[in-house]
PDB file of C-alpha atoms in Angstrom:
ATOM      1  CA  ASP P   1     -53.701  52.546 126.770  1.00  0.00           C
ATOM      2  CA  ALA P   2     -55.518  54.963 124.815  1.00  0.00           C
ATOM      3  CA  GLY P   3     -55.075  58.388 125.238  1.00  0.00           C
ATOM      4  CA  VAL P   4     -57.445  61.472 124.880  1.00  0.00           C
ATOM      5  CA  THR P   5     -59.635  60.555 121.901  1.00  0.00           C
ATOM      6  CA  GLN P   6     -61.945  63.083 120.163  1.00  0.00           C
ATOM      7  CA  SER P   7     -64.235  62.894 117.302  1.00  0.00           C
ATOM      8  CA  PRO P   8     -64.768  63.836 114.708  1.00  0.00           C
ATOM      9  CA  THR P   9     -61.270  64.859 113.624  1.00  0.00           C
ATOM     10  CA  HIS P  10     -62.622  67.625 111.084  1.00  0.00           C
ATOM     11  CA  LEU P  11     -66.280  69.082 110.662  1.00  0.00           C
ATOM     12  CA  ILE P  12     -67.479  71.672 108.237  1.00  0.00           C
ATOM     13  CA  LYS P  13     -70.861  73.231 109.208  1.00  0.00           C
ATOM     14  CA  THR P  14     -72.674  76.487 108.053  1.00  0.00           C
ATOM     15  CA  ARG P  15     -73.653  79.333 109.891  1.00  0.00           C
ATOM     16  CA  GLY P  16     -76.681  78.906 112.293  1.00  0.00           C
ATOM     17  CA  GLN P  17     -76.348  75.160 112.455  1.00  0.00           C
ATOM     18  CA  GLN P  18     -75.668  73.363 115.810  1.00  0.00           C
ATOM     19  CA  VAL P  19     -72.816  70.969 116.244  1.00  0.00           C
ATOM     20  CA  THR P  20     -71.723  68.396 118.610  1.00  0.00           C
ATOM     21  CA  LEU P  21     -68.178  67.299 119.672  1.00  0.00           C
ATOM     22  CA  ARG P  22     -67.129  64.155 121.611  1.00  0.00           C
ATOM     23  CA  CYS P  23     -64.246  63.463 123.939  1.00  0.00           C
ATOM     24  CA  SER P  24     -63.299  60.172 125.793  1.00  0.00           C
ATOM     25  CA  PRO P  25     -60.840  60.884 128.652  1.00  0.00           C
ATOM     26  CA  LYS P  26     -57.693  58.819 129.107  1.00  0.00           C
ATOM     27  CA  SER P  27     -58.405  55.524 130.784  1.00  0.00           C
ATOM     28  CA  GLY P  28     -58.729  56.348 134.921  1.00  0.00           C
ATOM     29  CA  HIS P  29     -59.443  59.987 134.252  1.00  0.00           C
ATOM     30  CA  ASP P  30     -62.563  61.844 135.687  1.00  0.00           C
ATOM     31  CA  THR P  31     -62.345  65.294 134.741  1.00  0.00           C
ATOM     32  CA  VAL P  32     -62.710  66.673 131.223  1.00  0.00           C
ATOM     33  CA  SER P  33     -62.026  70.371 130.069  1.00  0.00           C
ATOM     34  CA  TRP P  34     -62.653  71.988 126.770  1.00  0.00           C
ATOM     35  CA  TYR P  35     -60.474  74.506 125.008  1.00  0.00           C
ATOM     36  CA  GLN P  36     -61.010  76.432 121.923  1.00  0.00           C
ATOM     37  CA  GLN P  37     -57.961  77.386 119.789  1.00  0.00           C
ATOM     38  CA  ALA P  38     -58.234  80.140 117.025  1.00  0.00           C
ATOM     39  CA  LEU P  39     -55.805  80.042 114.218  1.00  0.00           C
ATOM     40  CA  GLY P  40     -52.680  81.569 115.372  1.00  0.00           C
ATOM     41  CA  GLN P  41     -53.616  82.053 118.968  1.00  0.00           C
ATOM     42  CA  GLY P  42     -53.251  79.952 122.315  1.00  0.00           C
ATOM     43  CA  PRO P  43     -56.139  77.585 123.455  1.00  0.00           C
ATOM     44  CA  GLN P  44     -58.697  79.419 125.564  1.00  0.00           C
ATOM     45  CA  PHE P  45     -60.710  77.556 128.120  1.00  0.00           C
ATOM     46  CA  ILE P  46     -64.201  76.854 127.568  1.00  0.00           C
ATOM     47  CA  PHE P  47     -65.435  74.792 130.570  1.00  0.00           C
ATOM     48  CA  GLN P  48     -64.560  71.888 132.896  1.00  0.00           C
ATOM     49  CA  TYR P  49     -66.622  68.904 133.904  1.00  0.00           C
ATOM     50  CA  TYR P  50     -66.221  66.852 136.905  1.00  0.00           C
ATOM     51  CA  GLU P  51     -68.845  64.413 138.474  1.00  0.00           C
ATOM     52  CA  GLU P  52     -70.989  65.243 135.694  1.00  0.00           C
ATOM     53  CA  GLU P  53     -71.395  68.936 136.381  1.00  0.00           C
ATOM     54  CA  GLU P  54     -69.935  72.018 134.933  1.00  0.00           C
ATOM     55  CA  ARG P  55     -67.550  73.171 137.418  1.00  0.00           C
ATOM     56  CA  GLN P  56     -65.705  76.094 135.942  1.00  0.00           C
ATOM     57  CA  ARG P  57     -66.489  78.261 132.836  1.00  0.00           C
ATOM     58  CA  GLY P  58     -64.416  80.476 130.605  1.00  0.00           C
ATOM     59  CA  ASN P  59     -65.628  83.697 128.943  1.00  0.00           C
ATOM     60  CA  PHE P  60     -67.923  81.925 126.324  1.00  0.00           C
ATOM     61  CA  PRO P  61     -71.543  82.462 125.558  1.00  0.00           C
ATOM     62  CA  ASP P  62     -74.305  80.211 126.362  1.00  0.00           C
ATOM     63  CA  ARG P  63     -74.467  78.968 122.860  1.00  0.00           C
ATOM     64  CA  PHE P  64     -71.522  76.642 124.146  1.00  0.00           C
ATOM     65  CA  SER P  65     -72.815  74.070 126.413  1.00  0.00           C
ATOM     66  CA  GLY P  66     -71.652  70.576 127.520  1.00  0.00           C
ATOM     67  CA  HIS P  67     -72.124  67.248 129.018  1.00  0.00           C
ATOM     68  CA  GLN P  68     -70.640  64.511 130.928  1.00  0.00           C
ATOM     69  CA  PHE P  69     -71.575  61.138 131.206  1.00  0.00           C
ATOM     70  CA  PRO P  70     -71.402  58.479 133.964  1.00  0.00           C
ATOM     71  CA  ASN P  71     -68.440  56.864 132.165  1.00  0.00           C
ATOM     72  CA  TYR P  72     -66.656  60.435 132.092  1.00  0.00           C
ATOM     73  CA  SER P  73     -66.830  60.951 128.470  1.00  0.00           C
ATOM     74  CA  SER P  74     -68.006  64.425 127.526  1.00  0.00           C
ATOM     75  CA  GLU P  75     -69.631  66.277 124.544  1.00  0.00           C
ATOM     76  CA  LEU P  76     -69.310  69.912 123.631  1.00  0.00           C
ATOM     77  CA  ASN P  77     -72.401  71.463 121.926  1.00  0.00           C
ATOM     78  CA  VAL P  78     -72.287  74.854 120.127  1.00  0.00           C
ATOM     79  CA  ASN P  79     -75.759  76.262 118.947  1.00  0.00           C
ATOM     80  CA  ALA P  80     -76.179  78.870 116.387  1.00  0.00           C
ATOM     81  CA  LEU P  81     -72.712  78.749 114.767  1.00  0.00           C
ATOM     82  CA  LEU P  82     -70.896  81.628 113.772  1.00  0.00           C
ATOM     83  CA  LEU P  83     -68.245  82.099 111.530  1.00  0.00           C
ATOM     84  CA  GLY P  84     -65.672  83.092 114.626  1.00  0.00           C
ATOM     85  CA  ASP P  85     -66.592  79.731 115.827  1.00  0.00           C
ATOM     86  CA  SER P  86     -64.108  78.056 113.372  1.00  0.00           C
ATOM     87  CA  ALA P  87     -61.184  76.710 115.458  1.00  0.00           C
ATOM     88  CA  LEU P  88     -59.527  73.789 116.703  1.00  0.00           C
ATOM     89  CA  TYR P  89     -61.335  72.280 119.915  1.00  0.00           C
ATOM     90  CA  LEU P  90     -59.320  70.392 122.151  1.00  0.00           C
ATOM     91  CA  CYS P  91     -60.205  68.420 125.101  1.00  0.00           C
ATOM     92  CA  ALA P  92     -58.095  67.559 128.039  1.00  0.00           C
ATOM     93  CA  SER P  93     -58.535  64.956 130.706  1.00  0.00           C
ATOM     94  CA  SER P  94     -57.217  64.625 134.104  1.00  0.00           C
ATOM     95  CA  LEU P  95     -57.627  62.966 137.379  1.00  0.00           C
ATOM     96  CA  GLY P  96     -59.451  64.970 140.124  1.00  0.00           C
ATOM     97  CA  PHE P  97     -61.056  68.541 140.063  1.00  0.00           C
ATOM     98  CA  GLY P  98     -58.593  71.474 140.470  1.00  0.00           C
ATOM     99  CA  GLY P  99     -55.299  70.441 142.313  1.00  0.00           C
ATOM    100  CA  SER P 100     -51.877  70.177 140.589  1.00  0.00           C
ATOM    101  CA  PHE P 101     -52.590  69.598 136.921  1.00  0.00           C
ATOM    102  CA  GLU P 102     -50.575  66.374 137.234  1.00  0.00           C
ATOM    103  CA  LYS P 103     -51.093  64.124 134.466  1.00  0.00           C
ATOM    104  CA  LEU P 104     -53.160  66.569 132.273  1.00  0.00           C
ATOM    105  CA  PHE P 105     -53.521  65.197 128.846  1.00  0.00           C
ATOM    106  CA  PHE P 106     -54.580  66.569 125.598  1.00  0.00           C
ATOM    107  CA  GLY P 107     -56.599  65.145 122.534  1.00  0.00           C
ATOM    108  CA  SER P 108     -55.579  65.976 119.004  1.00  0.00           C
ATOM    109  CA  GLY P 109     -58.571  68.001 118.554  1.00  0.00           C
ATOM    110  CA  THR P 110     -61.660  68.433 116.330  1.00  0.00           C
ATOM    111  CA  GLN P 111     -61.093  71.314 113.547  1.00  0.00           C
ATOM    112  CA  LEU P 112     -64.433  72.926 112.987  1.00  0.00           C
ATOM    113  CA  SER P 113     -65.025  75.082 110.027  1.00  0.00           C
ATOM    114  CA  VAL P 114     -68.020  77.138 109.679  1.00  0.00           C
ATOM    115  CA  LEU P 115     -68.781  78.490 106.335  1.00  0.00           C
TER     116      LEU P 115
ATOM    117  CA  ALA I   1     -56.739  88.862 133.893  1.00  0.00           C
ATOM    118  CA  GLN I   2     -53.618  86.919 134.679  1.00  0.00           C
ATOM    119  CA  LYS I   3     -51.727  86.685 131.341  1.00  0.00           C
ATOM    120  CA  VAL I   4     -49.244  84.577 129.909  1.00  0.00           C
ATOM    121  CA  THR I   5     -46.977  86.461 127.458  1.00  0.00           C
ATOM    122  CA  GLN I   6     -44.755  85.167 124.613  1.00  0.00           C
ATOM    123  CA  ALA I   7     -43.283  88.193 123.060  1.00  0.00           C
ATOM    124  CA  GLN I   8     -41.519  85.942 120.290  1.00  0.00           C
ATOM    125  CA  THR I   9     -44.131  85.240 117.458  1.00  0.00           C
ATOM    126  CA  GLU I  10     -41.890  83.334 115.298  1.00  0.00           C
ATOM    127  CA  ILE I  11     -38.328  82.279 115.485  1.00  0.00           C
ATOM    128  CA  SER I  12     -36.184  80.749 112.736  1.00  0.00           C
ATOM    129  CA  VAL I  13     -32.944  79.078 113.232  1.00  0.00           C
ATOM    130  CA  VAL I  14     -30.560  76.751 111.460  1.00  0.00           C
ATOM    131  CA  GLU I  15     -30.310  73.312 112.570  1.00  0.00           C
ATOM    132  CA  LYS I  16     -27.638  72.683 115.608  1.00  0.00           C
ATOM    133  CA  GLU I  17     -28.266  76.196 116.765  1.00  0.00           C
ATOM    134  CA  ASP I  18     -29.484  76.721 120.333  1.00  0.00           C
ATOM    135  CA  VAL I  19     -32.699  78.560 120.769  1.00  0.00           C
ATOM    136  CA  THR I  20     -34.468  80.054 123.850  1.00  0.00           C
ATOM    137  CA  LEU I  21     -38.137  80.654 123.962  1.00  0.00           C
ATOM    138  CA  ASP I  22     -39.403  83.414 126.267  1.00  0.00           C
ATOM    139  CA  CYS I  23     -42.456  83.237 128.534  1.00  0.00           C
ATOM    140  CA  VAL I  24     -43.393  85.801 131.128  1.00  0.00           C
ATOM    141  CA  TYR I  25     -46.461  85.249 133.187  1.00  0.00           C
ATOM    142  CA  GLU I  26     -48.755  87.288 135.710  1.00  0.00           C
ATOM    143  CA  THR I  27     -50.473  85.936 138.796  1.00  0.00           C
ATOM    144  CA  ARG I  28     -51.559  86.910 142.302  1.00  0.00           C
ATOM    145  CA  ASP I  29     -51.449  83.122 143.381  1.00  0.00           C
ATOM    146  CA  THR I  30     -48.750  81.815 145.848  1.00  0.00           C
ATOM    147  CA  THR I  31     -49.442  78.311 144.515  1.00  0.00           C
ATOM    148  CA  TYR I  32     -49.236  78.024 140.697  1.00  0.00           C
ATOM    149  CA  TYR I  33     -47.974  75.666 137.810  1.00  0.00           C
ATOM    150  CA  LEU I  34     -46.141  76.401 134.697  1.00  0.00           C
ATOM    151  CA  PHE I  35     -46.232  74.342 131.516  1.00  0.00           C
ATOM    152  CA  TRP I  36     -44.523  74.074 128.336  1.00  0.00           C
ATOM    153  CA  TYR I  37     -46.408  72.436 125.488  1.00  0.00           C
ATOM    154  CA  LYS I  38     -45.340  71.499 121.854  1.00  0.00           C
ATOM    155  CA  GLN I  39     -47.863  71.814 119.041  1.00  0.00           C
ATOM    156  CA  PRO I  40     -46.748  70.198 115.765  1.00  0.00           C
ATOM    157  CA  PRO I  41     -48.839  70.488 112.448  1.00  0.00           C
ATOM    158  CA  SER I  42     -50.960  67.505 113.653  1.00  0.00           C
ATOM    159  CA  GLY I  43     -52.387  69.796 116.157  1.00  0.00           C
ATOM    160  CA  GLU I  44     -52.104  67.784 119.361  1.00  0.00           C
ATOM    161  CA  LEU I  45     -50.777  69.556 122.373  1.00  0.00           C
ATOM    162  CA  VAL I  46     -47.473  67.412 123.443  1.00  0.00           C
ATOM    163  CA  PHE I  47     -46.515  67.793 127.201  1.00  0.00           C
ATOM    164  CA  LEU I  48     -42.993  68.956 127.663  1.00  0.00           C
ATOM    165  CA  ILE I  49     -42.623  70.067 131.327  1.00  0.00           C
ATOM    166  CA  ARG I  50     -44.782  71.190 134.259  1.00  0.00           C
ATOM    167  CA  ARG I  51     -43.232  73.005 137.322  1.00  0.00           C
ATOM    168  CA  ASN I  52     -44.688  74.274 140.459  1.00  0.00           C
ATOM    169  CA  SER I  53     -44.284  77.692 141.833  1.00  0.00           C
ATOM    170  CA  PHE I  54     -42.124  76.429 144.776  1.00  0.00           C
ATOM    171  CA  ASP I  55     -39.635  74.508 142.670  1.00  0.00           C
ATOM    172  CA  GLU I  56     -37.441  77.156 141.302  1.00  0.00           C
ATOM    173  CA  GLN I  57     -34.649  74.313 140.400  1.00  0.00           C
ATOM    174  CA  ASN I  58     -34.154  74.505 136.699  1.00  0.00           C
ATOM    175  CA  GLU I  59     -33.738  71.321 134.853  1.00  0.00           C
ATOM    176  CA  ILE I  60     -32.176  69.923 131.696  1.00  0.00           C
ATOM    177  CA  SER I  61     -33.617  66.837 130.232  1.00  0.00           C
ATOM    178  CA  GLY I  62     -31.786  65.853 126.984  1.00  0.00           C
ATOM    179  CA  ARG I  63     -31.557  69.019 124.478  1.00  0.00           C
ATOM    180  CA  TYR I  64     -34.339  70.574 126.557  1.00  0.00           C
ATOM    181  CA  SER I  65     -33.809  73.027 129.477  1.00  0.00           C
ATOM    182  CA  TRP I  66     -36.019  75.306 131.583  1.00  0.00           C
ATOM    183  CA  ASN I  67     -35.287  78.250 133.456  1.00  0.00           C
ATOM    184  CA  PHE I  68     -37.921  79.467 136.016  1.00  0.00           C
ATOM    185  CA  GLN I  69     -37.176  82.782 137.915  1.00  0.00           C
ATOM    186  CA  LYS I  70     -40.005  83.694 140.121  1.00  0.00           C
ATOM    187  CA  SER I  71     -38.324  87.019 140.771  1.00  0.00           C
ATOM    188  CA  THR I  72     -38.976  88.016 137.067  1.00  0.00           C
ATOM    189  CA  SER I  73     -41.900  85.748 136.581  1.00  0.00           C
ATOM    190  CA  SER I  74     -40.362  84.127 133.693  1.00  0.00           C
ATOM    191  CA  PHE I  75     -40.183  80.492 132.521  1.00  0.00           C
ATOM    192  CA  ASN I  76     -37.989  80.328 129.651  1.00  0.00           C
ATOM    193  CA  PHE I  77     -37.338  77.295 127.630  1.00  0.00           C
ATOM    194  CA  THR I  78     -34.018  76.317 125.387  1.00  0.00           C
ATOM    195  CA  ILE I  79     -33.640  73.745 122.852  1.00  0.00           C
ATOM    196  CA  THR I  80     -29.886  72.851 122.617  1.00  0.00           C
ATOM    197  CA  ALA I  81     -28.459  71.806 119.215  1.00  0.00           C
ATOM    198  CA  SER I  82     -31.745  72.334 117.537  1.00  0.00           C
ATOM    199  CA  GLN I  83     -33.163  69.641 114.783  1.00  0.00           C
ATOM    200  CA  VAL I  84     -35.668  70.134 112.232  1.00  0.00           C
ATOM    201  CA  VAL I  85     -38.154  67.895 114.080  1.00  0.00           C
ATOM    202  CA  ASP I  86     -38.196  70.493 116.820  1.00  0.00           C
ATOM    203  CA  SER I  87     -40.148  72.752 114.312  1.00  0.00           C
ATOM    204  CA  ALA I  88     -43.550  73.433 115.916  1.00  0.00           C
ATOM    205  CA  VAL I  89     -45.476  76.066 117.873  1.00  0.00           C
ATOM    206  CA  TYR I  90     -44.756  76.004 121.460  1.00  0.00           C
ATOM    207  CA  PHE I  91     -47.060  77.218 124.232  1.00  0.00           C
ATOM    208  CA  CYS I  92     -46.235  78.522 127.536  1.00  0.00           C
ATOM    209  CA  ALA I  93     -49.238  77.894 130.289  1.00  0.00           C
ATOM    210  CA  ARG I  94     -50.063  78.800 133.581  1.00  0.00           C
ATOM    211  CA  GLY I  95     -52.525  77.004 135.951  1.00  0.00           C
ATOM    212  CA  GLY I  96     -53.506  77.053 139.698  1.00  0.00           C
ATOM    213  CA  GLY I  97     -54.869  79.172 142.355  1.00  0.00           C
ATOM    214  CA  SER I  98     -58.776  78.994 142.490  1.00  0.00           C
ATOM    215  CA  GLN I  99     -59.019  77.970 138.609  1.00  0.00           C
ATOM    216  CA  GLY I 100     -58.722  74.481 137.349  1.00  0.00           C
ATOM    217  CA  ASN I 101     -57.986  75.622 133.752  1.00  0.00           C
ATOM    218  CA  LEU I 102     -54.847  76.711 131.991  1.00  0.00           C
ATOM    219  CA  ILE I 103     -54.072  80.014 130.644  1.00  0.00           C
ATOM    220  CA  PHE I 104     -51.957  79.963 127.559  1.00  0.00           C
ATOM    221  CA  GLY I 105     -49.647  82.291 126.024  1.00  0.00           C
ATOM    222  CA  LYS I 106     -50.181  83.018 122.245  1.00  0.00           C
ATOM    223  CA  GLY I 107     -47.471  80.722 121.222  1.00  0.00           C
ATOM    224  CA  THR I 108     -44.031  80.923 119.536  1.00  0.00           C
ATOM    225  CA  LYS I 109     -43.680  79.326 116.220  1.00  0.00           C
ATOM    226  CA  LEU I 110     -40.316  77.703 115.772  1.00  0.00           C
ATOM    227  CA  SER I 111     -38.819  76.917 112.439  1.00  0.00           C
ATOM    228  CA  VAL I 112     -35.592  74.897 112.093  1.00  0.00           C
ATOM    229  CA  LYS I 113     -34.005  74.888 108.836  1.00  0.00           C
ATOM    230  CA  PRO I 114     -31.562  72.430 107.510  1.00  0.00           C
TER     231      PRO I 114
END
């Protein structure tokens, strides 16, 4: 049973470009959350998708957008990249929206470097 | 903001020593959940434990143990007889209330030297 898979594992972009990161949730999970982890910091919540809608959002600008597909996979899009967007982007999947966080699993992340 | 504070930025111990990682959280919720995750250099967050606010029973699992005290809003994590493979960054996190996301501390980097 595959866990949470993210692609690509590493990505290098330049300022002003746009990037799309992908996440496939663990089998049976229907909720996907995205987190940004800057170097030396804890992960920070970007947003959460459930039933193909953004349900909650953290303190991130509109340059960060997402999508969830009918098969529950998700994409994170970042437009007009800034140097400060360089970070590890983590995807987490779970079953159901809100609730008790039971069976919350994280992927290995995508390391984004903005030059 | 309801923060999670891990006051220890880095800890270095020698193998076989016991080590305790501290975590203090803030919350206005009556129902919430506390977590510890381990992040090795590979980057993946490895789940260690989840506790709900109604379960203050402390737990021991092999070399790991957890001390949850609501009175002091603390959720500390102890590794007994540490090993080199325990070297990683450890994160404490809180979730619950109206939020569907986790709030993480800044992490404690544990280095276990042979």
